Each structure stands twice: as structure tokens, then as C-alpha cells.
Amino acid sequence: MTHRPPSAFLEFVVRFARNRGAVLGAVIIVLVIALALAAPWLIDKNPLRIVSRPEVWPFTNPRFPLGTDSIGRNIFAMIAYGARTTLMIGIVAALTATAIGVVIGAAAAWFGGWIDDVLTRITELFQTVPNILLIMTVVAILGQKIDNITVAIGITMWPGIARLTRAEFLTLKNREFVLACRSMGMSNIRIMAGEILPNAIPPVIVLASVIIGSSILFESAIAFLGLGDPNVASWGALIGDGRTLIRRSWYICAIPGLAIMLTVLAMNLIGDGLNDALNPKLRDR
Amino acid sequence: MKRSIVRRLFQIISLIIGVIVMNFTLIQMAPGSLLDIMTSEQQVTDPATLEHLRHLYGLDQSPLVQLLRYTWSVFTFDLGYSYRQNAPVFDIIMAQLPSTLLLMLTSLGVAVTLGMIAGVVASVKVNKVWDVVISLAAVFFFAAPTFWLGIMLIIFFAVQLDWLPVGGMTTIGEQFGPVGHVIDVLRHLILPALSLGLFYAAIYTRVMRASMLEVFSLDFVRTARAKGLSKTRVILAHVFRNALLPVVTLLGLQLGTVLGGSVVIEAVFSWPGIGSLMLDSVMSRNYPVVLGVFVLSAVVVAIANLLVDLAYYRLDPRIRSR
């Protein structure tokens, strides 16, 4: 985006801001990022430490604004530190998925023939296998560490990106400007990365923003099932821990779930806004 | 038609082989071997027994031979033996599969029915109050984690109101007649099917609404109205039918994730299906079962995809002529 003239960027911002939902989503995400960044200053302790008696209800003790969980850990601290985990996993997993998907989709479309066949089959394979089962298997085999979980989510989320990139590349690869590059003797990689990709990327960015939301949902499900990293505060794990207490202290489950929902909601709203801003033609249709 | 079915069958077979290779690679990457885990649990240290086990499970052969042997055995419905349950993996999974399929199909039924109705209503009342309410609900249910929604439903309907059971598939310790049994299972099914179904209903609502609006703008709809057909008839007989196609496509694409979703929901509601089996096997590193669940779920999804293709074929005559 940096090489575009500033007016194009301004136009992007204006189009994005016209979508009120997207602006709301952006505000929520900025707040979540602020919470994640400020966590060490707000609570300069290990969020997983026991600080009080268990099951203090929210809004009853100013030291624990969101109460404490089943073993007396500060829920606000875990929400703040959990925001770091959630955002990190969401963004890194989506970047991994986008990188894999773009490379595979671009290669399939550009080279065609048997390479396209094989890559399309592999894409279908990953699309058919139930994602959560693949993530569970990878995590079970590689171990319950935060980077393994991130990679596992990343390698299950790429098929959508690959299909989209392939479709975009197919429509672009026979256009005049590409033929011109070819006749000038540019290398395949240079044409693909330097000429076609910038034109193909807007819809990919929109999908990637939705994938951040889905990755967050997958991470929370894995942590909820007890397959998460035990040394990291996670919103999903907090829900899992609170399950046994739903009769008395249902707030332990409710609060982190609301946090997940708001964050994913915000990501999806931003996706809608990016769609309006980056693909104006699609929108007018 | 026949040709496309044969093509699909070939695709399913190549898919199964792909799943097997993928899993096999994953398991080769695992730190401990199958034998280590097996023997540490049973505390076997005798070298002769170890050697015997290694030979019995074919672990003394090269990975490639093991892979070929496993691939061949999958096609003869032999998924290996689970030392933990002491039974063939295929039998263990088959015993659990029906309850997962029941949950999965009910959830999909809920999702498609709710999604279609909500989508049609929203598109007919576009930009009116109902459209806004439905679209907002769809946005929320699309962002809520299904397992969390499930817990919230339990808290509200099972704990606070005491209308429905908290979990399980049947009431333990109760004897019902055949009809009573069905009603009992249905009562247990409502909350898990809703928690999973509402997420997908949100997706179908959005797709159905967009699809209906697109069809509304086509020429043949104006022709139908000009012929003097009533609005209801145009909506149901003309627009609805044509707007269904994207929903069917999506249904086929999402079967894998619905199966995955039911795995998570099973853990919330202690539903006795392959989800709980998978979780237990992952925790205990019981790889033959993990592998088996993986392969069989891919087969289930592939078969379901084939059925969706057939439905598509019936719905859209344009495909038949191709």
C-alpha cells in the first residue's frame, strides 16, 4: 500500500469509514490491543497466580473487577493476558495460512497442468478433513505448546486462501500487462510476486481478516478441550475451567466467552469494511 | 451423470490415500514411538516381549512398508487394533459414529431450516425492522464460540429453568418404552443441536438473504410478476428455488467443519460420540484410534459431499446438460 499515491489511501479510509459496523469493529479491536499491551502495567503479576479466595463475584471487590475463578485467580488479569494470546495466535495463524495459501494458489494457477491438479487435490484434501480433528492431532503429536497450536491452526486454514488466490491468478494471468511482462523476459517469480500479486491481493486480505476471527475461535476451542498451553492465559481455557461451577458461579464461563465473541465479531465487521474499501466493484454489483 | 459419479469415487479414493499419508507423516514426526507409549502404560520391560510386540505391530519394518501395509488394510476396513480398549479400531469407531451422525445431521437440519427461513424473511423485508433484527442475530451467532453458547444454553435452560437435561444422550437409570426412549433422546439432543446449529444457521441466513436479493433482481422474476402471479407464489416457486443453490454448495463445503464442530459440542454435553473417543485417544496418544477417526471422518465427509452433488444435480438442470 505504501507505493500507492496518498489519495488512494485516503479513498480507502473513506470507504472503510462509510461502513459503520466496520468502524465499530475497529474500535473494539483497538481496545483489545490496548488491553493486551497494557496488561503488564495494569497487573504486573503472573495472571495464573492465585490471589484471593475462589469464586468472588464480579463488581463486588474493586481489586478484582471481574471476580475470581474456581481456584482464586484474578479473572480480569487472565482476560488481559488472554487478549495477548488470542490476538497473537489469531494474527500469526492467519498470516501462516495466507502465506501457504497464496503460494499454493498462485503456483497452481500459474503453472497449470499436472501441478494445478496435484495442488488442487491437496487443497481439497485439507478442506475435507475436519479442521478441529487435524488441529487436535497435530497438537497431540507435537505437544501442547503455544507455537505448535498456532502452526496447527495455520496449516488447517489455508485452503480458502489458496482457492481464492488461484481464481484471481487465473483471471489475471492472460491479461495484457502480464503478457507484456513476459515478452520483456521477466522471470516467473518476478511477474507473479511483483505484477499479479498486488492485483490479486485485495480479496485475499478480506478473507485473511475473517480467518483471524476463525483462528481465534479454533484456539479457544482447543484450549477449552484442555489441549491448550497450560502455561499461558487463554480465554478458552478459562471457560473450560469454569464449567464445573456453572450452578453457582456461571460468570466464570460467561465473561471470557463474551470477550471471544466481541473480538471475533469485531474482526468480522472489519472484514466487511475491508471488503467495501478494497473491492468497490464487487460491492456495487 | 454416471461419469461424474465415477469421477467422484476416484476422488474419494485419492482423498482417503491422501488422509492416510498425511496422518502417517504426522505420526512419524511424533517424539515417542507407539511402542514406547504402549509399553510405558502397561509397564513392559522384558526385551523378548518388546521384540515380539515390535514384530506383531510391524514396527520393525521401514516406514514405507508400514505405510503401504496400513493403506492396504484401510481399504479392507481394518484400521488396526486398539490396545487401550482391546478391540479393533474399526469396531470402536463404528459403535460411536451413529450418535455423532445424529448430532451432526440434527444440527445441520436446524441450521438449514432456521437459516433458510430467516434468510427469506430478511430478504423479503429488506432494510425493515425484521431484516435488521435477523442480520444482527446472525452476526452475533457467527462470532460466538459454539462450546460457549452450549454452556450458556445449559446454564439457562438446564440449570436455571430445569426444562432440559444438562448432558448425556439418555437419562441414566430410567426405563422407557420405545416411544419414551425416542422422546428421551430428543430431549437430550435439543441443546447440543441448537448450540452447533445456530452458528451454521447464521452463515446460511446471510448467504440465503444475499442469494434471494440477487435472484429478485433477475428478469424472470419480473416476468413472473407480470404474468399476474401472486407475490408469495413468485417468492416460493421462483426466487426461493433458485436462491437455494449457493446454500447447497456451502452445505457440501462445510460438512467437514460441522463434523469437527460436533466433536467440540460432544465434549460440552458429554455426548457419547467419536468426539469423546477422539479426545480420549489424543490425550492417551492412542494413535491407531486417532488415525482411524481421521480416516473415517474424511470418508464420511466425502460420501456426504457426493450426496450434496447429487442434490445439486437435481436442483439445477443446467448442470445436467453439461
CSV table of C-alpha atoms in Angstrom, one decimal, chain A residues 12 15 26 28 54 63 84 95-96 100 107 139 161 170 176 185 195 209 228-230 239 274:
chain,number,residue,atom,x,y,z
A,12,PHE,CA,-9.6,3.5,1.2
A,15,ARG,CA,-14.7,3.9,2.0
A,26,ALA,CA,-12.0,-1.3,14.5
A,28,ILE,CA,-13.3,-2.8,19.6
A,54,PRO,CA,-12.2,-18.6,44.8
A,63,ARG,CA,-9.3,-5.3,43.5
A,84,ARG,CA,-2.3,-11.2,24.1
A,95,LEU,CA,-0.5,-14.9,8.3
A,96,THR,CA,0.7,-18.5,8.1
A,100,ILE,CA,0.7,-21.1,2.4
A,107,ALA,CA,1.6,-21.8,-8.3
A,139,VAL,CA,-1.2,-30.6,18.9
A,161,ILE,CA,-7.0,-18.6,0.6
A,170,LEU,CA,-6.4,-17.4,-13.4
A,176,GLU,CA,-2.2,-7.7,-21.5
A,185,GLY,CA,11.6,-11.6,-20.4
A,195,GLU,CA,2.9,-7.8,-11.0
A,209,SER,CA,-9.2,-10.9,8.2
A,228,GLY,CA,-4.0,-25.7,25.1
A,229,ASP,CA,-0.7,-24.5,26.5
A,230,PRO,CA,-1.1,-24.8,30.3
A,239,ILE,CA,-14.2,-21.3,30.1
A,274,LEU,CA,-12.3,-4.0,4.1
